[in-house]
Amino acid sequence: MPTIRSRAPLRVSFAGGGTDVHPFPAMEGGAIFSATINRYVYGTLTPRDDDLINIESVDFGITMTFDPNQDVSLEGDLTLFKAAIKRLNDGRAPGFDLLVRSSAPPGSGLGSSSTVMVCLVGLLRDHYRLSLTNYEVAELAYHIEREDLGITGGYQDQYAATFGGFNFIEFESGRVLVNPLRISDDIVRELESSLLLVDLGMTRASSEIIDDQTARLERRDMDTLMGLRMQRALAFDMKDALLRGHLTEFGEMLGLAWEHKQRMSPKITNPHIAEAYALAKAHGTVGGKITGAGGGGHMLLFCDLKDRHRVAGALEEFGAIVHDFAFEPSGVTTWTKR
């Protein structure tokens, strides 16, 4: 059997983050505007001559071998890998060697953990010869993470990595609708020229932030509720602004999304993030926000092209790592190496 390869893109979120997390979608319906970028999770699956499965995570520097026909514990290391295999293994296909590496570590705010799961589901789908639609791949990845492993979080990352491109994603109780957006090449190129992706040099556990946000929402904390409502409204407004090519307005709303995101939980920001953002604004940034749950990871900044180098230089002196990037139109992709 041939070697199977997979590539799934990471994402940046513009607005709406948090409105995909229970119980808000059931209460009022959520909406997120996001896009995938040219940072990826890569996977390779090579069939073996026996029934054993060997896993290697390049990011964690961990390797393990086990028999999938015996009870597989979902405790300890490499739980994402083991849970995906346990859910999809049909007991008939041969064993395999599995290797996965990512362009960004867990806690980066780019949806890396869920993108790993989507990459794994893509590989295992082909290995076990399953017929799955994009919606089924994303839903399966969601259920393995949230239900089988009990990892706190929302829906957006699995769907973004599976579908790829610019998407306006709506969430209701038990229903997700992905609306792919057709944005002109000129607007996409100008947006890429206006954005900076800034690694703040600190990762975080998103589950703690999401748990705090959920607890506040369940006790009807008005600041959290209003923050989520504004996130949803801005997702609609930013989508419309980008489709019309109103990029400065888009950048200003990126900053508004950050202001309202901080209302959802006090754990979302910290002095290091606040200092970095104030420095970026002082050197010409129009608006920006943390790309994931908050607390660290990456910051996405919008600035006029004439100010871009000044913003980047100031942040690099601050100790951050500034990246150029491009948008990726494709979602999870698999192919064979014969």
XYZ file of C-alpha atoms in Angstrom:
338
model
C 0.000 0.000 0.000
C 1.275 3.528 -0.742
C 2.332 6.134 1.789
C -0.406 8.699 2.506
C 0.404 12.334 3.184
C -1.799 15.066 4.582
C -1.594 18.833 5.021
C -4.068 20.972 6.959
C -3.805 24.796 7.266
C -3.744 26.843 10.451
C -6.065 29.847 10.735
C -6.368 33.427 11.898
C -9.692 34.583 13.324
C -10.905 38.102 12.625
C -14.021 38.293 14.827
C -16.586 36.095 16.542
C -14.221 33.929 18.586
C -15.987 32.501 21.629
C -19.454 32.576 20.074
C -18.839 28.977 18.906
C -18.414 27.695 22.481
C -21.270 26.080 24.403
C -23.699 27.387 25.617
C -23.724 30.556 23.458
C -24.629 28.898 20.108
C -27.717 27.324 21.706
C -28.632 30.537 23.521
C -28.310 33.081 20.711
C -26.431 31.561 17.776
C -22.771 32.246 17.033
C -20.869 33.549 14.017
C -17.143 33.642 13.228
C -15.186 35.209 10.380
C -11.793 33.573 9.834
C -9.301 32.549 7.151
C -6.634 29.900 6.771
C -2.986 30.832 6.205
C 0.159 29.270 4.758
C 1.175 27.631 8.035
C 0.347 23.950 8.234
C 0.173 20.681 10.110
C 1.800 17.925 8.054
C 1.208 14.201 8.414
C 2.580 11.007 6.854
C 1.117 7.501 7.212
C 3.137 4.520 5.964
C 1.511 1.050 6.120
C 3.392 -1.726 7.940
C 3.552 -5.479 7.439
C 2.116 -6.128 10.918
C -0.792 -4.839 13.028
C 1.242 -2.471 15.196
C 0.945 1.312 15.077
C 3.974 3.523 15.617
C 3.392 7.257 16.272
C 5.995 10.009 16.145
C 5.224 13.604 17.104
C 8.027 15.832 15.859
C 6.745 18.797 17.894
C 6.807 16.964 21.220
C 9.777 14.698 20.413
C 7.769 11.641 21.457
C 7.486 8.214 19.827
C 5.288 5.317 20.918
C 4.223 1.940 19.535
C 1.069 0.011 20.474
C -1.371 -2.638 19.316
C -4.649 -0.913 18.336
C -6.612 -4.151 18.790
C -5.938 -4.004 22.517
C -7.555 -1.423 24.792
C -5.970 1.952 24.038
C -5.771 4.301 27.007
C -6.581 7.929 26.286
C -4.345 9.059 29.145
C -0.747 10.263 29.007
C 1.128 11.356 25.888
C -0.181 11.796 22.337
C -3.848 11.641 23.319
C -5.003 13.343 20.087
C -3.345 10.615 18.028
C -4.614 7.727 20.148
C -8.184 9.061 20.278
C -8.345 9.509 16.485
C -7.031 5.982 15.902
C -9.357 4.485 18.518
C -12.385 6.164 16.915
C -11.546 5.215 13.301
C -9.697 1.881 13.538
C -11.812 -0.850 11.938
C -9.578 -3.760 12.939
C -9.130 -4.870 9.322
C -6.495 -2.575 7.831
C -2.791 -3.237 8.558
C -0.791 -1.256 11.076
C 1.177 1.832 10.120
C 3.864 4.331 11.004
C 2.435 7.797 11.629
C 4.460 11.025 11.744
C 3.019 14.507 12.371
C 4.645 17.925 12.636
C 3.224 21.444 12.890
C 4.308 24.952 11.872
C 3.085 26.255 15.239
C 3.056 24.744 18.726
C -0.061 24.119 20.828
C -1.135 27.333 22.547
C -0.121 29.504 19.581
C -3.647 30.850 19.032
C -3.688 29.570 15.438
C -5.908 26.543 16.050
C -2.983 24.110 15.974
C -4.422 21.334 18.188
C -7.663 21.070 16.211
C -5.717 21.299 12.952
C -3.619 18.327 14.090
C -6.862 16.417 14.616
C -8.159 17.353 11.149
C -4.838 16.264 9.621
C -5.109 12.929 11.465
C -8.702 12.352 10.390
C -7.690 13.039 6.781
C -4.891 10.464 6.934
C -6.992 7.823 8.687
C -9.950 8.401 6.362
C -7.762 7.477 3.398
C -6.021 4.599 5.193
C -9.326 3.010 6.221
C -10.942 3.971 2.890
C -13.811 5.887 4.442
C -16.125 8.132 2.442
C -16.434 11.373 4.427
C -17.595 14.827 3.314
C -15.862 17.969 4.571
C -18.666 18.485 7.075
C -18.238 14.914 8.325
C -14.457 15.299 8.653
C -14.844 18.512 10.686
C -17.658 17.085 12.823
C -15.688 13.910 13.525
C -12.613 15.936 14.512
C -14.809 18.030 16.820
C -16.386 15.017 18.522
C -13.053 13.273 19.084
C -11.603 16.373 20.762
C -14.590 17.616 22.703
C -16.371 14.356 23.577
C -13.868 11.487 23.475
C -11.086 13.541 25.085
C -13.156 16.146 26.929
C -11.008 19.048 25.679
C -12.727 22.383 26.246
C -13.292 24.532 23.178
C -15.527 25.507 20.305
C -16.252 24.449 16.756
C -14.447 26.937 14.546
C -10.955 25.447 14.259
C -12.012 22.037 12.954
C -14.197 23.596 10.251
C -11.624 26.227 9.263
C -8.868 23.615 8.815
C -11.160 21.266 6.891
C -12.705 23.768 4.467
C -9.851 26.294 4.107
C -10.031 29.814 2.668
C -12.068 32.764 3.928
C -15.173 31.506 5.715
C -18.097 33.025 7.548
C -19.203 30.206 9.864
C -22.542 30.186 11.695
C -23.269 28.083 14.763
C -26.596 27.049 16.226
C -27.516 24.266 18.640
C -26.262 21.110 16.916
C -25.795 22.813 13.520
C -22.823 24.426 11.763
C -23.047 26.233 8.426
C -19.872 27.156 6.532
C -20.245 30.042 4.064
C -17.145 30.248 1.806
C -16.444 33.806 0.675
C -15.267 34.792 -2.790
C -12.936 37.738 -2.236
C -11.159 39.315 -5.197
C -7.451 38.640 -5.661
C -6.644 42.356 -5.419
C -8.362 42.650 -2.029
C -6.616 39.520 -0.744
C -3.203 40.792 -1.877
C -3.786 44.214 -0.312
C -4.947 42.597 2.930
C -1.825 40.404 3.036
C 0.295 43.550 2.547
C -1.487 45.251 5.448
C -1.337 42.494 8.061
C 1.407 41.356 10.410
C 1.327 38.104 12.370
C 3.223 38.622 15.610
C 4.483 35.785 17.812
C 4.478 37.189 21.348
C 6.783 34.444 22.583
C 4.336 32.960 25.056
C 1.904 30.062 24.662
C -1.124 29.432 26.862
C -3.712 26.786 27.735
C -6.917 27.967 26.066
C -9.081 25.630 28.184
C -8.606 27.742 31.323
C -9.734 30.909 29.519
C -12.684 29.178 27.864
C -13.774 27.601 31.168
C -13.780 31.030 32.807
C -15.732 32.562 29.913
C -18.283 29.726 30.063
C -18.748 30.036 33.819
C -19.343 33.775 33.479
C -21.847 33.235 30.685
C -23.746 30.577 32.631
C -24.212 32.968 35.538
C -25.357 35.623 33.042
C -22.458 38.011 33.558
C -23.554 40.967 31.444
C -20.050 42.052 30.410
C -19.283 38.563 29.067
C -22.665 38.352 27.325
C -22.285 41.767 25.701
C -18.720 40.970 24.659
C -19.932 37.828 22.881
C -22.802 39.658 21.228
C -20.418 42.302 19.903
C -18.038 39.592 18.646
C -20.889 38.094 16.637
C -21.996 41.486 15.274
C -18.434 42.370 14.261
C -18.081 39.062 12.399
C -20.962 40.177 10.157
C -19.613 43.720 9.777
C -16.019 42.692 9.034
C -17.182 40.193 6.422
C -19.136 42.923 4.663
C -16.242 45.411 4.866
C -13.772 42.955 3.357
C -16.100 41.897 0.553
C -16.462 45.578 -0.379
C -12.728 46.245 -0.150
C -13.053 48.720 2.753
C -9.773 47.649 4.301
C -9.127 50.552 6.679
C -12.604 50.034 8.113
C -11.777 46.335 8.397
C -8.594 47.164 10.322
C -10.432 49.494 12.691
C -12.988 46.768 13.421
C -10.162 44.325 14.120
C -9.250 46.622 17.009
C -12.892 46.810 18.122
C -13.038 43.016 18.142
C -10.059 43.002 20.520
C -11.686 45.572 22.819
C -14.880 43.550 23.110
C -13.055 40.224 23.356
C -11.407 41.412 26.563
C -14.855 41.827 28.129
C -15.464 38.071 27.898
C -12.907 37.110 30.584
C -10.149 38.940 32.499
C -7.821 36.052 31.592
C -7.851 37.012 27.896
C -5.205 39.719 28.233
C -2.206 40.404 30.468
C 0.392 43.190 30.883
C 2.718 41.685 28.241
C -0.032 41.617 25.603
C -1.242 45.092 26.562
C 2.288 46.535 26.290
C 2.881 44.923 22.892
C -0.425 46.219 21.528
C 0.159 49.756 22.883
C 3.593 49.755 21.220
C 2.097 48.625 17.904
C -0.572 51.334 18.064
C 2.022 54.003 18.867
C 3.930 53.124 15.685
C 0.983 53.198 13.298
C -1.162 50.082 13.783
C -4.799 50.770 12.883
C -6.165 47.832 14.859
C -5.343 44.317 15.941
C -6.223 41.426 18.208
C -5.054 38.152 19.684
C -5.891 35.385 17.216
C -7.132 32.667 19.587
C -8.683 32.370 23.029
C -6.244 34.926 24.471
C -3.596 34.932 27.164
C -0.716 34.700 24.668
C 0.074 33.173 21.305
C -0.067 35.342 18.185
C -1.386 38.832 17.561
C -2.800 39.888 14.188
C -2.183 43.552 13.336
C -3.505 45.750 10.515
C -1.442 48.773 9.454
C -0.968 50.920 6.386
C 1.846 49.700 4.166
C 3.855 52.879 4.836
C 3.832 52.153 8.598
C 4.331 48.401 8.406
C 8.127 48.439 8.770
C 7.967 50.778 11.764
C 5.462 48.570 13.566
C 7.503 45.453 12.806
C 10.751 47.046 13.946
C 9.305 48.267 17.242
C 7.841 44.847 18.049
C 11.054 43.041 17.174
C 12.939 45.346 19.577
C 10.293 44.418 22.151
C 11.264 40.760 21.687
C 8.406 39.545 19.511
C 8.841 37.643 16.240
C 7.071 39.257 13.276
C 5.950 37.087 10.370
C 4.793 37.806 6.860
C 2.199 35.306 5.670
C -0.215 34.587 2.858
C -3.753 33.268 2.891
C -4.314 29.622 1.985
C -7.425 28.914 -0.112
C -7.457 25.119 0.390
C -8.425 23.103 3.426
C -7.136 19.695 4.473
C -5.549 17.872 1.536
C -4.372 14.267 1.227
C -2.323 12.528 -1.458
C -0.296 9.363 -1.959
C 3.438 8.802 -2.474
C 4.038 5.620 -4.419
